[in-house]
Amino acid sequence: MFSLMERAKIRLFVEHALGQGNSVPMTQPQANYLFNVMRLGVGDVVALFNGQDGEWTCRVVDAAKRRGMVICETQTLPLQTPPDLWLLFAPIKKARTDFIVEKAAEMGASMIFPVQTEYTNSDRIRQDKLQAHAIEAAEQCGGTYVPEVANIQKLSAMLDAWPEGRHLLFCDESMVGQPSNLKDLPSGPWAIVIGPEGGFSDREREMLRDHPSSHAISLGPRILRADTAAVAALALWQTTLGDWT
Ligand code: SAM
């Protein structure tokens, strides 16, 4: 029987199938972290997840400076997928963009889409770095799912090809001060849209408001920074329609 004493304290994301008896090689950075930094050795346990097979407790069978191997023993968590909620946001300064991705992963977004808007501060993102932030967030928060971070694309192009049936929660700063009123929103797949520091242009606001899938909302009596607005909208949606209910 799996005892509490054997619960792994360290969680790592791997790109390898997990299942009873599977051998999982550690990458060089993972081996360095586990065996040099955290001082784990042969016989110790580590928790692994890959975004598909849940979380597994795995035992170290090879621990070298630059390589290592673990064997999956027990599944400790099943895959827990979040509700079908996308986050669309316009990238801002690097540290705040990193924060948005990290928080979106923790708060249970299923996909993260950086979008270019007319007043977007930064048109370039490092998708690979942002994806790594989402992975780190899942490692830290005990999640077994990692939201994919898409490459940046134009908000207008996304809206033109919007998937039928996916509702849009348009966070509209021009509604500041009005009640947030999320009652009576339909269930189903959703996407939250957050603008950049400069807000949405009039043209974008019109496009978002007129979109057939759109529900415009206020996020309360104060104008929030874009990173705060993303977290606030995710919390509101999760408590109204998501998995916090
Ligand atoms: N520069 C804009 C202004 O002064 O009106 C503010 C933009 S705000 C920093 C960034 C984004 O956060 C907005 O585009 C909107 O999506 C969201 N946001 C912030 N506060 C909001 C509020 N009170 N209601 C709805 N959305 C809000």
mmCIF file with all atom_site columns, C-alpha atoms and ligand atoms in Angstrom, residues 171-173 176 193-200 217-220 222-226 229, ligand 1:
data_model
loop_
_atom_site.group_PDB
_atom_site.id
_atom_site.type_symbol
_atom_site.label_atom_id
_atom_site.label_alt_id
_atom_site.label_comp_id
_atom_site.label_asym_id
_atom_site.label_entity_id
_atom_site.label_seq_id
_atom_site.pdbx_PDB_ins_code
_atom_site.Cartn_x
_atom_site.Cartn_y
_atom_site.Cartn_z
_atom_site.occupancy
_atom_site.B_iso_or_equiv
_atom_site.pdbx_formal_charge
_atom_site.auth_seq_id
_atom_site.auth_comp_id
_atom_site.auth_asym_id
_atom_site.auth_atom_id
_atom_site.pdbx_PDB_model_num
ATOM   1  C CA  . CYS A 1 171 ? -14.107 42.809 -20.347 1.00 0.00 ? 171 CYS A CA  1
ATOM   2  C CA  . ASP A 1 172 ? -14.990 46.331 -21.381 1.00 0.00 ? 172 ASP A CA  1
ATOM   3  C CA  . GLU A 1 173 ? -13.312 49.114 -19.431 1.00 0.00 ? 173 GLU A CA  1
ATOM   4  C CA  . VAL A 1 176 ? -16.393 50.639 -15.348 1.00 0.00 ? 176 VAL A CA  1
ATOM   5  C CA  . VAL A 1 193 ? -10.975 38.860 -23.590 1.00 0.00 ? 193 VAL A CA  1
ATOM   6  C CA  . ILE A 1 194 ? -8.719  41.378 -21.833 1.00 0.00 ? 194 ILE A CA  1
ATOM   7  C CA  . GLY A 1 195 ? -7.272  44.468 -23.533 1.00 0.00 ? 195 GLY A CA  1
ATOM   8  C CA  . PRO A 1 196 ? -3.808  46.049 -23.279 1.00 0.00 ? 196 PRO A CA  1
ATOM   9  C CA  . GLU A 1 197 ? -2.671  48.919 -21.016 1.00 0.00 ? 197 GLU A CA  1
ATOM   10 C CA  . GLY A 1 198 ? -4.125  51.411 -23.481 1.00 0.00 ? 198 GLY A CA  1
ATOM   11 C CA  . GLY A 1 199 ? -7.459  49.592 -23.589 1.00 0.00 ? 199 GLY A CA  1
ATOM   12 C CA  . PHE A 1 200 ? -9.394  48.702 -26.732 1.00 0.00 ? 200 PHE A CA  1
ATOM   13 C CA  . ILE A 1 217 ? -19.083 42.976 -18.660 1.00 0.00 ? 217 ILE A CA  1
ATOM   14 C CA  . SER A 1 218 ? -17.674 45.423 -16.162 1.00 0.00 ? 218 SER A CA  1
ATOM   15 C CA  . LEU A 1 219 ? -15.028 44.368 -13.646 1.00 0.00 ? 219 LEU A CA  1
ATOM   16 C CA  . GLY A 1 220 ? -16.267 46.729 -10.958 1.00 0.00 ? 220 GLY A CA  1
ATOM   17 C CA  . ARG A 1 222 ? -12.196 50.830 -10.744 1.00 0.00 ? 222 ARG A CA  1
ATOM   18 C CA  . ILE A 1 223 ? -10.086 50.454 -13.899 1.00 0.00 ? 223 ILE A CA  1
ATOM   19 C CA  . LEU A 1 224 ? -7.817  47.484 -13.289 1.00 0.00 ? 224 LEU A CA  1
ATOM   20 C CA  . ARG A 1 225 ? -4.396  46.906 -14.752 1.00 0.00 ? 225 ARG A CA  1
ATOM   21 C CA  . ALA A 1 226 ? -4.563  44.310 -17.515 1.00 0.00 ? 226 ALA A CA  1
ATOM   22 C CA  . ALA A 1 229 ? -8.201  42.305 -14.849 1.00 0.00 ? 229 ALA A CA  1
HETATM 23 N N1  . SAM B 2 .   ? -6.411  52.580 -20.633 1.00 0.00 ? 1   SAM B N1  1
HETATM 24 C C1  . SAM B 2 .   ? -7.719  52.082 -20.372 1.00 0.00 ? 1   SAM B C1  1
HETATM 25 C C2  . SAM B 2 .   ? -8.606  53.155 -19.760 1.00 0.00 ? 1   SAM B C2  1
HETATM 26 O O1  . SAM B 2 .   ? -8.054  53.999 -19.081 1.00 0.00 ? 1   SAM B O1  1
HETATM 27 O O2  . SAM B 2 .   ? -9.816  53.085 -19.948 1.00 0.00 ? 1   SAM B O2  1
HETATM 28 C C3  . SAM B 2 .   ? -7.646  50.927 -19.376 1.00 0.00 ? 1   SAM B C3  1
HETATM 29 C C4  . SAM B 2 .   ? -7.243  49.636 -19.929 1.00 0.00 ? 1   SAM B C4  1
HETATM 30 S S1  . SAM B 2 .   ? -7.112  48.398 -18.649 1.00 0.00 ? 1   SAM B S1  1
HETATM 31 C C5  . SAM B 2 .   ? -5.576  48.841 -17.959 1.00 0.00 ? 1   SAM B C5  1
HETATM 32 C C6  . SAM B 2 .   ? -6.715  46.920 -19.513 1.00 0.00 ? 1   SAM B C6  1
HETATM 33 C C7  . SAM B 2 .   ? -7.870  45.979 -19.782 1.00 0.00 ? 1   SAM B C7  1
HETATM 34 O O3  . SAM B 2 .   ? -8.355  45.449 -18.565 1.00 0.00 ? 1   SAM B O3  1
HETATM 35 C C8  . SAM B 2 .   ? -9.079  46.589 -20.452 1.00 0.00 ? 1   SAM B C8  1
HETATM 36 O O4  . SAM B 2 .   ? -8.951  46.674 -21.851 1.00 0.00 ? 1   SAM B O4  1
HETATM 37 C C9  . SAM B 2 .   ? -10.201 45.648 -20.027 1.00 0.00 ? 1   SAM B C9  1
HETATM 38 O O5  . SAM B 2 .   ? -10.237 44.503 -20.854 1.00 0.00 ? 1   SAM B O5  1
HETATM 39 C C10 . SAM B 2 .   ? -9.764  45.245 -18.635 1.00 0.00 ? 1   SAM B C10 1
HETATM 40 N N2  . SAM B 2 .   ? -10.380 46.084 -17.579 1.00 0.00 ? 1   SAM B N2  1
HETATM 41 C C11 . SAM B 2 .   ? -9.734  46.802 -16.626 1.00 0.00 ? 1   SAM B C11 1
HETATM 42 N N3  . SAM B 2 .   ? -10.600 47.362 -15.756 1.00 0.00 ? 1   SAM B N3  1
HETATM 43 C C12 . SAM B 2 .   ? -11.835 46.994 -16.170 1.00 0.00 ? 1   SAM B C12 1
HETATM 44 C C13 . SAM B 2 .   ? -13.160 47.226 -15.673 1.00 0.00 ? 1   SAM B C13 1
HETATM 45 N N4  . SAM B 2 .   ? -13.377 47.960 -14.579 1.00 0.00 ? 1   SAM B N4  1
HETATM 46 N N5  . SAM B 2 .   ? -14.190 46.659 -16.331 1.00 0.00 ? 1   SAM B N5  1
HETATM 47 C C14 . SAM B 2 .   ? -14.002 45.893 -17.437 1.00 0.00 ? 1   SAM B C14 1
HETATM 48 N N6  . SAM B 2 .   ? -12.785 45.621 -17.942 1.00 0.00 ? 1   SAM B N6  1
HETATM 49 C C15 . SAM B 2 .   ? -11.709 46.155 -17.333 1.00 0.00 ? 1   SAM B C15 1
#
